[in-house]
XYZ file of C-alpha atoms in Angstrom:
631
model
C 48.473 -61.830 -14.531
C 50.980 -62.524 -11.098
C 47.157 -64.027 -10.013
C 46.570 -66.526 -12.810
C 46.508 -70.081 -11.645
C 45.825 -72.660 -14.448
C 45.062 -76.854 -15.023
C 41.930 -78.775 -14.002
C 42.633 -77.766 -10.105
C 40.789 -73.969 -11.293
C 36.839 -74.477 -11.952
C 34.735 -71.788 -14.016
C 34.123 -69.472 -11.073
C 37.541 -68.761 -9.752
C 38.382 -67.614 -13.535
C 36.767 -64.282 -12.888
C 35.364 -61.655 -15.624
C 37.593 -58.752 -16.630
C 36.801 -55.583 -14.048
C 37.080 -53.116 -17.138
C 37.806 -49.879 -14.571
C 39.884 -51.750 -12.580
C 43.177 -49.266 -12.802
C 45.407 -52.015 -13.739
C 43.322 -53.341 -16.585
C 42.632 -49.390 -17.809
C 46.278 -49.280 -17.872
C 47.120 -52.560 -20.090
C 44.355 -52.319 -22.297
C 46.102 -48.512 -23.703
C 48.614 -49.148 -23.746
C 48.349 -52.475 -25.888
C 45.813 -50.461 -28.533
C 48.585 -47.716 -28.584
C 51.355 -50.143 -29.359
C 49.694 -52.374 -31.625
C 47.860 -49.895 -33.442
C 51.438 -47.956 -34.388
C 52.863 -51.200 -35.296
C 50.344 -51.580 -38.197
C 50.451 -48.367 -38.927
C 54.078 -49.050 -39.763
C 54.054 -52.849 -41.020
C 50.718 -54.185 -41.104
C 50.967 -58.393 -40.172
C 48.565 -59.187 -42.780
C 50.715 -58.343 -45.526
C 52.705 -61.190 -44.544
C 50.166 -63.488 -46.136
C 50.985 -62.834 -49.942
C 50.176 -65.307 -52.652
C 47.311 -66.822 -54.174
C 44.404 -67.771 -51.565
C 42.954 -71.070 -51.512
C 39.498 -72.072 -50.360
C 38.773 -74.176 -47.356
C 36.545 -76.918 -48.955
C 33.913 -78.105 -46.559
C 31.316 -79.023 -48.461
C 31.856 -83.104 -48.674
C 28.574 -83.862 -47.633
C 25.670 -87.272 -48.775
C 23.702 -85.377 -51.177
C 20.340 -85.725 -48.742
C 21.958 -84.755 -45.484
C 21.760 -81.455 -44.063
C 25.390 -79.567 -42.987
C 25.261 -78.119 -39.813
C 27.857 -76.011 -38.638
C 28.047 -73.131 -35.342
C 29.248 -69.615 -35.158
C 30.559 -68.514 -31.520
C 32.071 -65.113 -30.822
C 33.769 -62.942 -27.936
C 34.026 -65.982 -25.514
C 36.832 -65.164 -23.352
C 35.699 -63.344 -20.815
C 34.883 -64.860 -17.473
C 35.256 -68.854 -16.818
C 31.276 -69.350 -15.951
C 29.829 -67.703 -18.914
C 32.452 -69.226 -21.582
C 32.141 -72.609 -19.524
C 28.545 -72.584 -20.061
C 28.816 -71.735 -23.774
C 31.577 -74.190 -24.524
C 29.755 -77.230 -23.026
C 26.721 -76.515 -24.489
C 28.830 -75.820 -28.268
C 30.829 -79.317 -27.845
C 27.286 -81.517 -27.027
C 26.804 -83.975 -29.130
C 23.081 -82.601 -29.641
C 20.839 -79.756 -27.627
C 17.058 -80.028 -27.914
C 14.491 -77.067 -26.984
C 12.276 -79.591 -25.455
C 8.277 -78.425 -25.318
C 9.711 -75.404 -27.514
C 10.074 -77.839 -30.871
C 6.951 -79.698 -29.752
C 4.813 -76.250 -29.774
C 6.492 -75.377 -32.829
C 6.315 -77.602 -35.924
C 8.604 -75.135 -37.949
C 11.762 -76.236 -35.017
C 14.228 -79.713 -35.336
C 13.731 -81.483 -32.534
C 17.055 -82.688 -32.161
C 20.124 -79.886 -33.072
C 22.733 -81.808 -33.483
C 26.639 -80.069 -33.195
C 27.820 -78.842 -36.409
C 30.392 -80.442 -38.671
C 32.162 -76.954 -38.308
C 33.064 -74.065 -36.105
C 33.469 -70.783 -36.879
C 34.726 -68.560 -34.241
C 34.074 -64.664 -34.796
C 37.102 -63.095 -32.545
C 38.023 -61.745 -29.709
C 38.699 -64.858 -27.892
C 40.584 -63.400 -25.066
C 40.123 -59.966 -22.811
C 41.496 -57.538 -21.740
C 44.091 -58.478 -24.274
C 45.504 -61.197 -26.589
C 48.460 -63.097 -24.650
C 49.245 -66.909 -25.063
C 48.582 -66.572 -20.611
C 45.387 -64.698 -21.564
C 44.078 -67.312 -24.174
C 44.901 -70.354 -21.997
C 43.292 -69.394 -19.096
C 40.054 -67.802 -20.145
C 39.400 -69.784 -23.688
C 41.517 -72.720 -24.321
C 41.377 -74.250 -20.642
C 37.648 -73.740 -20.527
C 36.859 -75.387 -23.853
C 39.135 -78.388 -23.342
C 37.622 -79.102 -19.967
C 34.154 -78.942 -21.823
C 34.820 -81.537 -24.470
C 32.624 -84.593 -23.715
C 35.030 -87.049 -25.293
C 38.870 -86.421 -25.529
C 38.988 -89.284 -28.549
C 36.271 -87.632 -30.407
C 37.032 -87.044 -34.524
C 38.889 -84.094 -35.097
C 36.959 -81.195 -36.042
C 36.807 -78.421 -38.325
C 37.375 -75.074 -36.661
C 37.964 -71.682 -38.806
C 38.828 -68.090 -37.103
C 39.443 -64.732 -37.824
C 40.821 -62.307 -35.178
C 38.448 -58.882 -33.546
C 40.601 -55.883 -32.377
C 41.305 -57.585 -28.729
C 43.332 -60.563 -30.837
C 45.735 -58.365 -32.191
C 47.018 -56.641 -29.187
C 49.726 -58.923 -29.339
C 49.560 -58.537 -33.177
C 47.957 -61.845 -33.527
C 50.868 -63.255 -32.370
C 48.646 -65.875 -30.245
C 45.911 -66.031 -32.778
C 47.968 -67.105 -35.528
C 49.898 -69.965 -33.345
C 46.291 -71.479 -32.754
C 44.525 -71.400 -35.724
C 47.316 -70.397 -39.077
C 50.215 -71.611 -37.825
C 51.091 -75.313 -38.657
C 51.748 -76.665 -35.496
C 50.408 -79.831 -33.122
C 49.127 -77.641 -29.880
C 45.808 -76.386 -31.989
C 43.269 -75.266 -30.292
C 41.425 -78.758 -29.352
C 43.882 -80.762 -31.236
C 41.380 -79.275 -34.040
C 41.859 -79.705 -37.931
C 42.201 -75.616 -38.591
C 42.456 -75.446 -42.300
C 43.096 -71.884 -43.184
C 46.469 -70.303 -43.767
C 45.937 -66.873 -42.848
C 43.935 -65.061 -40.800
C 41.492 -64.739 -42.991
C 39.523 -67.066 -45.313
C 37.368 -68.602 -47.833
C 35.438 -71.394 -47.495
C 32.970 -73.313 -49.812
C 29.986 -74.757 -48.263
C 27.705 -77.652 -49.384
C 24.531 -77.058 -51.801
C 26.104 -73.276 -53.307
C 26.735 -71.421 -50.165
C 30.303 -69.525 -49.526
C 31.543 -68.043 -46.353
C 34.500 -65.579 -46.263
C 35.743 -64.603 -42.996
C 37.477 -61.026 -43.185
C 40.172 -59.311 -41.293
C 39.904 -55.309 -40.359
C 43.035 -55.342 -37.961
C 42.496 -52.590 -36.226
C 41.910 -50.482 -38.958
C 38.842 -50.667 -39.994
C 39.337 -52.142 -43.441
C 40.882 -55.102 -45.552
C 44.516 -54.864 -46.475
C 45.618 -54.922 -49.956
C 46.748 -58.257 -49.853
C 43.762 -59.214 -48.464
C 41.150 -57.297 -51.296
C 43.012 -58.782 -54.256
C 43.322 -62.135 -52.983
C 39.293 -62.398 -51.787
C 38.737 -60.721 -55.317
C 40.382 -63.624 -57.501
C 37.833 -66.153 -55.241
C 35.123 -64.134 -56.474
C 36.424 -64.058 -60.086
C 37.648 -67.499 -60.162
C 35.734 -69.958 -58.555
C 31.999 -68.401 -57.615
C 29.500 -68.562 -60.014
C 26.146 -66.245 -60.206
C 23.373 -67.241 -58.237
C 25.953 -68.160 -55.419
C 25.211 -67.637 -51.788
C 27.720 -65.907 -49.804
C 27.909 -65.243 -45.621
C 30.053 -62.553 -45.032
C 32.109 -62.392 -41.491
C 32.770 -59.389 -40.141
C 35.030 -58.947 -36.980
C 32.730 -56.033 -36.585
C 29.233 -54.790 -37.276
C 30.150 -52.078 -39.437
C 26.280 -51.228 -39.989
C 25.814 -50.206 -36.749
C 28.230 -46.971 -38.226
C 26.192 -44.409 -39.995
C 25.832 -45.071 -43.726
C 29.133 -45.106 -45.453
C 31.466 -45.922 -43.128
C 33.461 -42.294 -43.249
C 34.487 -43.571 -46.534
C 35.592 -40.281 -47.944
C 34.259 -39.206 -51.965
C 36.764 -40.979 -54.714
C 38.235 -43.527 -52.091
C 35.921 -46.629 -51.094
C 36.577 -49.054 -48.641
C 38.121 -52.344 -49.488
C 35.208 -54.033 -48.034
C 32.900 -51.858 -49.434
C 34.587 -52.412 -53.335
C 34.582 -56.517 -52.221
C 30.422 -56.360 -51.688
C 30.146 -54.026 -55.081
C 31.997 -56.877 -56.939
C 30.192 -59.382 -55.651
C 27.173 -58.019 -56.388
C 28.020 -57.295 -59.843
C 28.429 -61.076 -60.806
C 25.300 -61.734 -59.812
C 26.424 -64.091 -56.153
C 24.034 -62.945 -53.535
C 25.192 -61.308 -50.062
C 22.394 -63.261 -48.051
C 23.932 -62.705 -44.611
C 26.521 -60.129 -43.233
C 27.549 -61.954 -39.343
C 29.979 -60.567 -37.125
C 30.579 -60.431 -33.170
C 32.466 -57.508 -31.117
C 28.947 -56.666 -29.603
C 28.066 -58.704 -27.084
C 23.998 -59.360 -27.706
C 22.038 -61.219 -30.280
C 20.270 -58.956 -32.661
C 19.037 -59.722 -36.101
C 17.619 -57.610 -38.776
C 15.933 -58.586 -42.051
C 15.745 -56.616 -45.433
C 12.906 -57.609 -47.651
C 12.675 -59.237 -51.048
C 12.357 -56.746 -54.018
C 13.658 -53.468 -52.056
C 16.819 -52.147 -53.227
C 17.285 -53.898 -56.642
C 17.714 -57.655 -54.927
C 15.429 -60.140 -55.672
C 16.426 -62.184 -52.551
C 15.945 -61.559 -48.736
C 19.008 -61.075 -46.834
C 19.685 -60.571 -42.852
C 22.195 -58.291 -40.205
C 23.474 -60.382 -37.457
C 25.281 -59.222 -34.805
C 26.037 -62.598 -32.273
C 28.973 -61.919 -29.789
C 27.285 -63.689 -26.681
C 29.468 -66.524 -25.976
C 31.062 -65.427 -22.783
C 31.942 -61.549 -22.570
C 29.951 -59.153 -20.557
C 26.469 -58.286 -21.976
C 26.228 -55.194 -23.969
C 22.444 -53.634 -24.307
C 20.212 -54.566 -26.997
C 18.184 -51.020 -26.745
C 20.905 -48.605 -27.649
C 21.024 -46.662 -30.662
C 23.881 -48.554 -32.571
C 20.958 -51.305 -32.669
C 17.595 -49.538 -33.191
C 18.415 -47.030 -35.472
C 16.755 -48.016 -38.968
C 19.575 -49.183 -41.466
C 20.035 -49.049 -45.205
C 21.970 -50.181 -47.801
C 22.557 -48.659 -51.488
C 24.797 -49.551 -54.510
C 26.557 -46.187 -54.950
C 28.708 -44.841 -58.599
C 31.012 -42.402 -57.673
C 31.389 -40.457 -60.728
C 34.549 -38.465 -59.374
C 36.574 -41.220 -58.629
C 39.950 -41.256 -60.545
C 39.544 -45.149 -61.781
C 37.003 -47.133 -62.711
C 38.020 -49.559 -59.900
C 36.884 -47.024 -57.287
C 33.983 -45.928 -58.352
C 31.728 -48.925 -57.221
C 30.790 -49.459 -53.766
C 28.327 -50.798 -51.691
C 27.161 -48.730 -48.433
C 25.047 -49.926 -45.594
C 24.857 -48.492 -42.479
C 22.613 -46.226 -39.835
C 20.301 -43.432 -40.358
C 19.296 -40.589 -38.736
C 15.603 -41.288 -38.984
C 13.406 -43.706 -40.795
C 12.671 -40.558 -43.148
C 15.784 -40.876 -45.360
C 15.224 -44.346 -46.584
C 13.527 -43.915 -49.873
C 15.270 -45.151 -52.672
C 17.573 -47.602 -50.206
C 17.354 -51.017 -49.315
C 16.371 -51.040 -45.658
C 16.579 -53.126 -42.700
C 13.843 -53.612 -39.884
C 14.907 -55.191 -36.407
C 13.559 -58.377 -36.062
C 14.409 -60.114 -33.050
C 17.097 -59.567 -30.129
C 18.425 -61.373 -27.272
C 17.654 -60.232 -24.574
C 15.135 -57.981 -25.154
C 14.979 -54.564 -25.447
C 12.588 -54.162 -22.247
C 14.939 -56.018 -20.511
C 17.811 -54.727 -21.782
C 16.789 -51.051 -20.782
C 15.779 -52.774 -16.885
C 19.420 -53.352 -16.453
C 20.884 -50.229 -17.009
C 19.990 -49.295 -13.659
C 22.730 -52.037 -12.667
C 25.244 -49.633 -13.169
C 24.592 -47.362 -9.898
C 26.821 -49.649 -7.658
C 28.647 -51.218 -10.660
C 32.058 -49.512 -9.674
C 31.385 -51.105 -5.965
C 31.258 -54.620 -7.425
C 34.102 -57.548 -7.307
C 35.293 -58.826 -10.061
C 32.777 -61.678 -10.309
C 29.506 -61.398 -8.452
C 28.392 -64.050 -5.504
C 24.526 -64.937 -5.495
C 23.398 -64.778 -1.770
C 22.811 -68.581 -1.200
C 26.545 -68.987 -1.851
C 28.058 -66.244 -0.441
C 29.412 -68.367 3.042
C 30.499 -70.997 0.542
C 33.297 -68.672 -0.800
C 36.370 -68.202 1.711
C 37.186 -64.892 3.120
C 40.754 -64.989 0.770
C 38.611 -65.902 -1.838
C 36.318 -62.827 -1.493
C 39.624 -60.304 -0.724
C 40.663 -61.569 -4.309
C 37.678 -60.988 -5.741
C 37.221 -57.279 -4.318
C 41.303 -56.817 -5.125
C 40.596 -57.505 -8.911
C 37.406 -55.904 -9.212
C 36.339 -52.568 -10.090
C 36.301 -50.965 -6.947
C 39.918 -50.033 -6.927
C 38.958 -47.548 -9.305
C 36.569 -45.735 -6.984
C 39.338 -45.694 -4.476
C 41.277 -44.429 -7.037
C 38.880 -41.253 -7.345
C 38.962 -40.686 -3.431
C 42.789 -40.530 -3.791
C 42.082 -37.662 -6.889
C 39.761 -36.046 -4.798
C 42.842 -35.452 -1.542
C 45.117 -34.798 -4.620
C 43.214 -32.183 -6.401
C 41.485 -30.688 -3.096
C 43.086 -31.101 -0.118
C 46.900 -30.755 -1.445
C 45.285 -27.273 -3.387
C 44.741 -25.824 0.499
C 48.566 -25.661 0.817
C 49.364 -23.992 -2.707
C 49.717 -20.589 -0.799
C 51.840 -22.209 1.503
C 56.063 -21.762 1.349
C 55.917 -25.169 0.765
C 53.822 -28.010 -0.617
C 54.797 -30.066 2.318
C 53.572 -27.780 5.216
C 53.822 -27.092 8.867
C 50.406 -26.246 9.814
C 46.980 -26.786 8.220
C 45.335 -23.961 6.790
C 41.090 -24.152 7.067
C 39.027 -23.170 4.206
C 37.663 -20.314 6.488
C 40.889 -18.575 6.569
C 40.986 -18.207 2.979
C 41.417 -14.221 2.077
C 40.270 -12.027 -0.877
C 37.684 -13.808 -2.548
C 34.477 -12.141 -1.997
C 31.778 -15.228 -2.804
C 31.938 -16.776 0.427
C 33.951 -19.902 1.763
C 32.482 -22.721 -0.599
C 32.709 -20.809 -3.706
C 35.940 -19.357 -2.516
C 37.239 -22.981 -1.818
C 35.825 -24.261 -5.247
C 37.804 -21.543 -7.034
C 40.844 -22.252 -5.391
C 41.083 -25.648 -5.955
C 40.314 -25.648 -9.643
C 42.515 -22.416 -10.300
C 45.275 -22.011 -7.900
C 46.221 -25.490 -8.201
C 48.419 -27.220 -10.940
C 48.404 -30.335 -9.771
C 44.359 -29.858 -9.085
C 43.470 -28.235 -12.815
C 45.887 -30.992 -14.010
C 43.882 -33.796 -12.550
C 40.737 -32.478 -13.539
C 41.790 -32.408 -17.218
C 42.798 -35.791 -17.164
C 39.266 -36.522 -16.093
C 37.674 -34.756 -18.011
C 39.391 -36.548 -21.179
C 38.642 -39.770 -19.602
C 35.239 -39.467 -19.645
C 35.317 -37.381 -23.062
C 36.850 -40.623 -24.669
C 34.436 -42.745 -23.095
C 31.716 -41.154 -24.506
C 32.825 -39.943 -28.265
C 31.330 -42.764 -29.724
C 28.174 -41.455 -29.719
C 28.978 -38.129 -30.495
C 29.492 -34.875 -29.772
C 26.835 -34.527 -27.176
C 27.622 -37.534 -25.274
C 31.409 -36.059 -25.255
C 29.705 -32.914 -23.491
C 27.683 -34.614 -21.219
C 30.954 -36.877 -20.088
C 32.878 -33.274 -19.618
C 29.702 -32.023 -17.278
C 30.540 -35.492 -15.196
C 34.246 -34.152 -14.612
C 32.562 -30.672 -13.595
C 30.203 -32.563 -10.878
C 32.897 -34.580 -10.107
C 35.359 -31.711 -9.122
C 32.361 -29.943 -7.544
C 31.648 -32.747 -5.321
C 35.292 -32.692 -4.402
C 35.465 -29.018 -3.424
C 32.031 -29.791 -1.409
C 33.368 -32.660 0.606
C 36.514 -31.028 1.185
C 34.579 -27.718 2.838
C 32.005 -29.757 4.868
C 35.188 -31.215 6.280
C 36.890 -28.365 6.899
C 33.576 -26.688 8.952
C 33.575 -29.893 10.850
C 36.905 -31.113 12.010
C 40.701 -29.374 11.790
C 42.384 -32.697 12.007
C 44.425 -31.922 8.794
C 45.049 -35.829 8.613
C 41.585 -37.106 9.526
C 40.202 -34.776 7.016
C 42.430 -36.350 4.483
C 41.637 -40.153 5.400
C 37.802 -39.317 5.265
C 38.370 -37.384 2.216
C 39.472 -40.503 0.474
C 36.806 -42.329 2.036
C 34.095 -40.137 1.107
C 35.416 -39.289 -2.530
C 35.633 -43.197 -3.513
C 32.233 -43.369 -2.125
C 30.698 -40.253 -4.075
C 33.156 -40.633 -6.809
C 32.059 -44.480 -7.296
C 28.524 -43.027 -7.404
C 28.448 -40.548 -9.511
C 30.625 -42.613 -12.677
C 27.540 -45.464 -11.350
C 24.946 -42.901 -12.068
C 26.444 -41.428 -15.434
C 27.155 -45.084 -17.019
C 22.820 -45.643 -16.035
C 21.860 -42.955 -17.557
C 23.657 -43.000 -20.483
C 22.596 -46.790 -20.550
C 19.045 -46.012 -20.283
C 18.957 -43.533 -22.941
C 20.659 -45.962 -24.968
C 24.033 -44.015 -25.105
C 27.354 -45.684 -25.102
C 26.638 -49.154 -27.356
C 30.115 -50.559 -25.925
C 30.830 -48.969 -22.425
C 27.233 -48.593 -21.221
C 27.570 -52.471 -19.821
C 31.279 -52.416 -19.410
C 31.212 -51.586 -15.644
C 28.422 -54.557 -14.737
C 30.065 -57.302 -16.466
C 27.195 -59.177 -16.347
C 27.454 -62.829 -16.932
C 24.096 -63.445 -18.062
C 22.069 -63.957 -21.477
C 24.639 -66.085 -23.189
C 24.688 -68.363 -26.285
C 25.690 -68.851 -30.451
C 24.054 -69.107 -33.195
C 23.612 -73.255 -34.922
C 23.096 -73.053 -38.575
C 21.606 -76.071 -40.742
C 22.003 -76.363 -44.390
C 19.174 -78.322 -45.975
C 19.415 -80.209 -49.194
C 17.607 -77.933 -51.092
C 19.926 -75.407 -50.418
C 18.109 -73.361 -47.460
C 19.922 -71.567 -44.750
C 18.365 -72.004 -41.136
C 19.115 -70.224 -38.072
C 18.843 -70.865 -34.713
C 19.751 -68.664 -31.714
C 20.467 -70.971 -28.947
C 20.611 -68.574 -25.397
C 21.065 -68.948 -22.066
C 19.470 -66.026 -19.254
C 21.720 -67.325 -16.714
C 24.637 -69.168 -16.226
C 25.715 -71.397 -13.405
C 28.151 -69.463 -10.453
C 29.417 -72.801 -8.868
C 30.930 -75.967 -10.516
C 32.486 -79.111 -8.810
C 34.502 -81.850 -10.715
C 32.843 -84.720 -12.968
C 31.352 -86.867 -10.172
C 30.142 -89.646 -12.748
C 32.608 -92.819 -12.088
C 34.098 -93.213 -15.139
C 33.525 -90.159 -17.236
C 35.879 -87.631 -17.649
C 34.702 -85.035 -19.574
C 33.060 -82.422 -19.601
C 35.528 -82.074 -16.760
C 33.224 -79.599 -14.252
C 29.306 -79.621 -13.766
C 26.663 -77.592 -12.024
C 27.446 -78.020 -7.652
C 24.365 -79.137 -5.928
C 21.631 -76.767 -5.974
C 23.012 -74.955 -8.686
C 20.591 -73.521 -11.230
C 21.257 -75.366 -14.660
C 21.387 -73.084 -17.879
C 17.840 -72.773 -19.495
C 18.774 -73.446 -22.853
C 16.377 -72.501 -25.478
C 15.848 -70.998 -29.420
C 15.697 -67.464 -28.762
C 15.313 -66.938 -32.518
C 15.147 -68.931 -35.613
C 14.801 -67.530 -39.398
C 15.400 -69.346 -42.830
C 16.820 -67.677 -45.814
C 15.871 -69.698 -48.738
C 17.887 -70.464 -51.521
């Protein structure tokens, strides 16, 4: 963070998007999971908040005015993308324009909600007070349009990115009882996890997995005694997620006798007779939104899957599996469980195919943002992603940027990780030529064609000796081989394999190189200089190639977009609660977001503190999607 600059002297584009294979980042980002994650596993921060729970009341509204209120999720990311969202969030009003005049069923006017919700992960690569200041606080503050506004109602709940530093940072902004809120805001709740009643019967709890995957005891009993205590059948209830657990297979890996917390909170609920209507969460970064049906599955009431975390972190695909295969939910009884209290529990999740939904309560896709066409177009992206700076220049501005500018850029970006391979590839390959050697630091070079006693010719010979006469070259090759084994075990055991086969082309290609080399020049120091050159080039390439075609098959939900970081298709969800009691939503989504920003040049107005530069492209704001659950 030695690069971070902050105040109003840093616009939107010099606050550049994460490069997620940049080394440095790779490095941080482990080893804050590893230490956080063995923190909880030893004290979990959660079970500081102890006590009974009160509800955030929010519902003081004239009886024949609709309550609007936004949800925004995984903003902070890079500055033009969260710049974009913020301003457009903090506007006093957005209108579609011709879209609401073509539509009858669309507000013509959406005014900015009463409240905000925000879903998590508010910083990357990890949670950090620097972190959160320069690529979420700084950007929203300079996007207010009036610093003596009203305060405003803001609620939170942390993804797994916030607690890297434990929620240290999370809980100074938004629990903690302290004047530096985030946007001087009124930020009611007292944990990191809520409550809150809504205006004409509606309820919306925000939960908190940690990075566990679950609620914490604490947690459970004190969301319970809400339940119990002060909703009423017939309620309405939105449940925040900090992650789309549906897009899991059914069940969760909750093993027989032993439910999930969550999963035992949703049984309850459902046995008082309050109605789940919407399950919301963030942590991928698309819009997609699917609908279950009234009178399938024993409710009497349609409900929706939302997945919004497009308000300012790179772009994950809407046509991967995690999002088109069909989902279901049932009410299981375990009859083994021990206690009554575990015996209930409600499951929802993915299916193999559409085949195994009878009996279940399933899910169609109904809209996504962008689309999956689209979606699928960009996965091609990914050939020259590992080539890419950390923020990408259009063309019309690229003599607009200085040269120290651009180093920067490049420095920070991925491409230190493909020079990172060509530095494995002399490591593993040319260092393994000298294993024969007295000495690992030798006198003379010894040529692949003066290697002895293997009888399947130089290349194979060469290959051979490299992967098994070499420690330090079978040692490498492991370590990239788990790499991309870990990248790829979220989908599976056969994307696992097909991550190990890139380790065996990659150590192929390394062997290759090396041997055209050696046929071609004895320059022992030249060969190792083009060797790096060439294996950052091919190595860049080939981790390209893998990440597109596991993109395009729809592999890899959450690293198939990692190494683009693409700035584009970008918005939140505005919600309007009419007087008779009718949940609307509206997708509001950008394709593109602005790459250039100058100060306010408006005499007299302040804030928002940057707009578009001249000639800039403004954001094409529009309703991607809209749906209404009725009451």
């Amino acid at each position: 963070m030695s690069h971070y600059n902050f105040g109003c002297k840093v616009p939107p584009q010099r606050r550049w998007p994460v490069a997620w294979y940049n080394p440095a980042v790779l490095l941080r980002s482990a080893r804050d999971l590893l230490s956080t994650a063995d923190q909880i596993r030893n004290f979990d921060r959660r079970e500081l908040f102890s006590g009974a729970m009160a509800p955030v009341i929010v519902s003081a509204r004239d009886a024949h005015s609709d309550f609007w209120w936004d949800f925004v999720s995984d903003t902070g990311d890079g500055g033009n993308a969260t710049y974009t969202v913020a301003r457009a969030a903090q506007s006093p009003s957005l209108s579609p324009g011709e879209q609401a005049a073509q539509d009858p069923a669309l507000p013509k006017i959406l005014p900015r909600g009463h409240l905000l919700v925000l879903g998590g992960d508010l910083a990357y690569p990890g949670a950090s007070g620097e972190e959160y200041q320069y690529r979420f606080i700084e950007l929203w503050e300079a996007a207010r349009p009036d610093l003596f506004e009203p305060k405003k109602t803001v609620l939170a709940i942390p993804q797994n990115h916030d607690w890297f530093d434990n929620i240290s940072t999370f809980h100074r902004h938004f629990v903690a009882d302290l004047d530096d809120r985030f946007l001087g805001a009124h930020a009611p709740q007292a944990r990191s996890y809520f409550a809150a009643q809504l205006p004409y019967g509606w309820w919306l709890f925000g939960l908190d997995f940690a990075l566990v995957a679950d609620l914490d005891r604490e947690q459970y009993e004190a969301f319970c005694h809400i339940v119990n205590q002060q909703l009423q059948p017939g309620d309405n209830v939105i449940l925040l997620y900090p992650e789309p657990y549906w897009t899991r297979p059914l069940g969760d890996a909750a093993r027989p006798g032993y439910p999930k917390r969550y999963q035992r909170l949703e049984a309850l609920l459902l046995a008082r007779g309050i109605k789940i209507r919407l399950r919301l969460a963030g942590d991928l970064h698309h819009y997609v939104r699917e609908q279950g049906q009234d009178g399938v599955g024993g409710l009497d009431y349609s409900d929706a899957l939302i997945t919004c975390g497009s308000a300012g972190a790179f772009l994950h695909p809407t046509h991967g599996r995690a999002s088109s295969l069909p989902k279901a939910m049932d009410c299981a009884h375990d009859n083994g469980a021990m206690t009554p209290d575990l015996a209930e529990r409600v499951r929802l999740g993915t299916l193999a195919s559409a085949c195994q939904t009878e009996g279940l309560r399933c899910y169609s896709k109904a809209a996504s943002y962008p689309d999956t066409d689209t979606s699928r177009g960009l996965s091609w992206g990914n050939l020259l992603a590992m080539f890419q700076p950390a923020a990408s220049v259009a063309w019309r501005n690229w003599f607009k940027v200085g040269w120290a500018e651009h180093f920067q850029r490049f420095a920070q970006g991925n491409v230190q990780f493909s020079v990172l391979l060509g530095f494995l590839y002399w490591l593993a390959v040319y260092c393994a030529s000298f294993v024969f050697t007295e000495s690992f630091i030798p006198d003379h070079f010894v040529p692949a064609s003066q290697i002895a006693g293997l009888p399947w010719g130089d290349f194979l010979g060469m290959w051979l000796r490299a992967l098994l006469f070499s420690p330090l070259a079978l040692g490498v090759h492991l370590v990239l081989l788990g790499l991309c084994a870990a990248i790829a075990r979220e989908d599976g055991l056969h994307t696992a394999l097909s991550g190990a086969l890139l380790a065996i082309l990659h150590m192929l290609a390394a062997a290759s190189l090396y041997w055209l080399l050696c046929q071609w020049l004895s320059d022992r120091y030249l060969i190792g200089i083009l060797l790096v050159v060439a294996g950052s080039l091919v190595g860049g390439l080939l981790f390209g190639a893998y990440f597109a075609l596991m993109a395009r098959c729809g592999l890899l939900a959450n690293n198939a977009f990692s190494p683009l970081a693409h700035q584009g298709y970008k918005g939140f969800l505005r919600f309007r609660i009419d007087p008779d009691g009718n949940l609307h939503g509206y997708m509001l989504g950008t394709d593109h977001v602005p790459q250039r920003w100058v100060e306010q040049p408006q005499a007299g107005v302040t804030r928002p503190l940057w707009v578009e530069a001249e000639g800039e492209q403004a954001p094409n704001w529009q309703i991607r999607d809209h749906f209404t659950l009725p009451r």
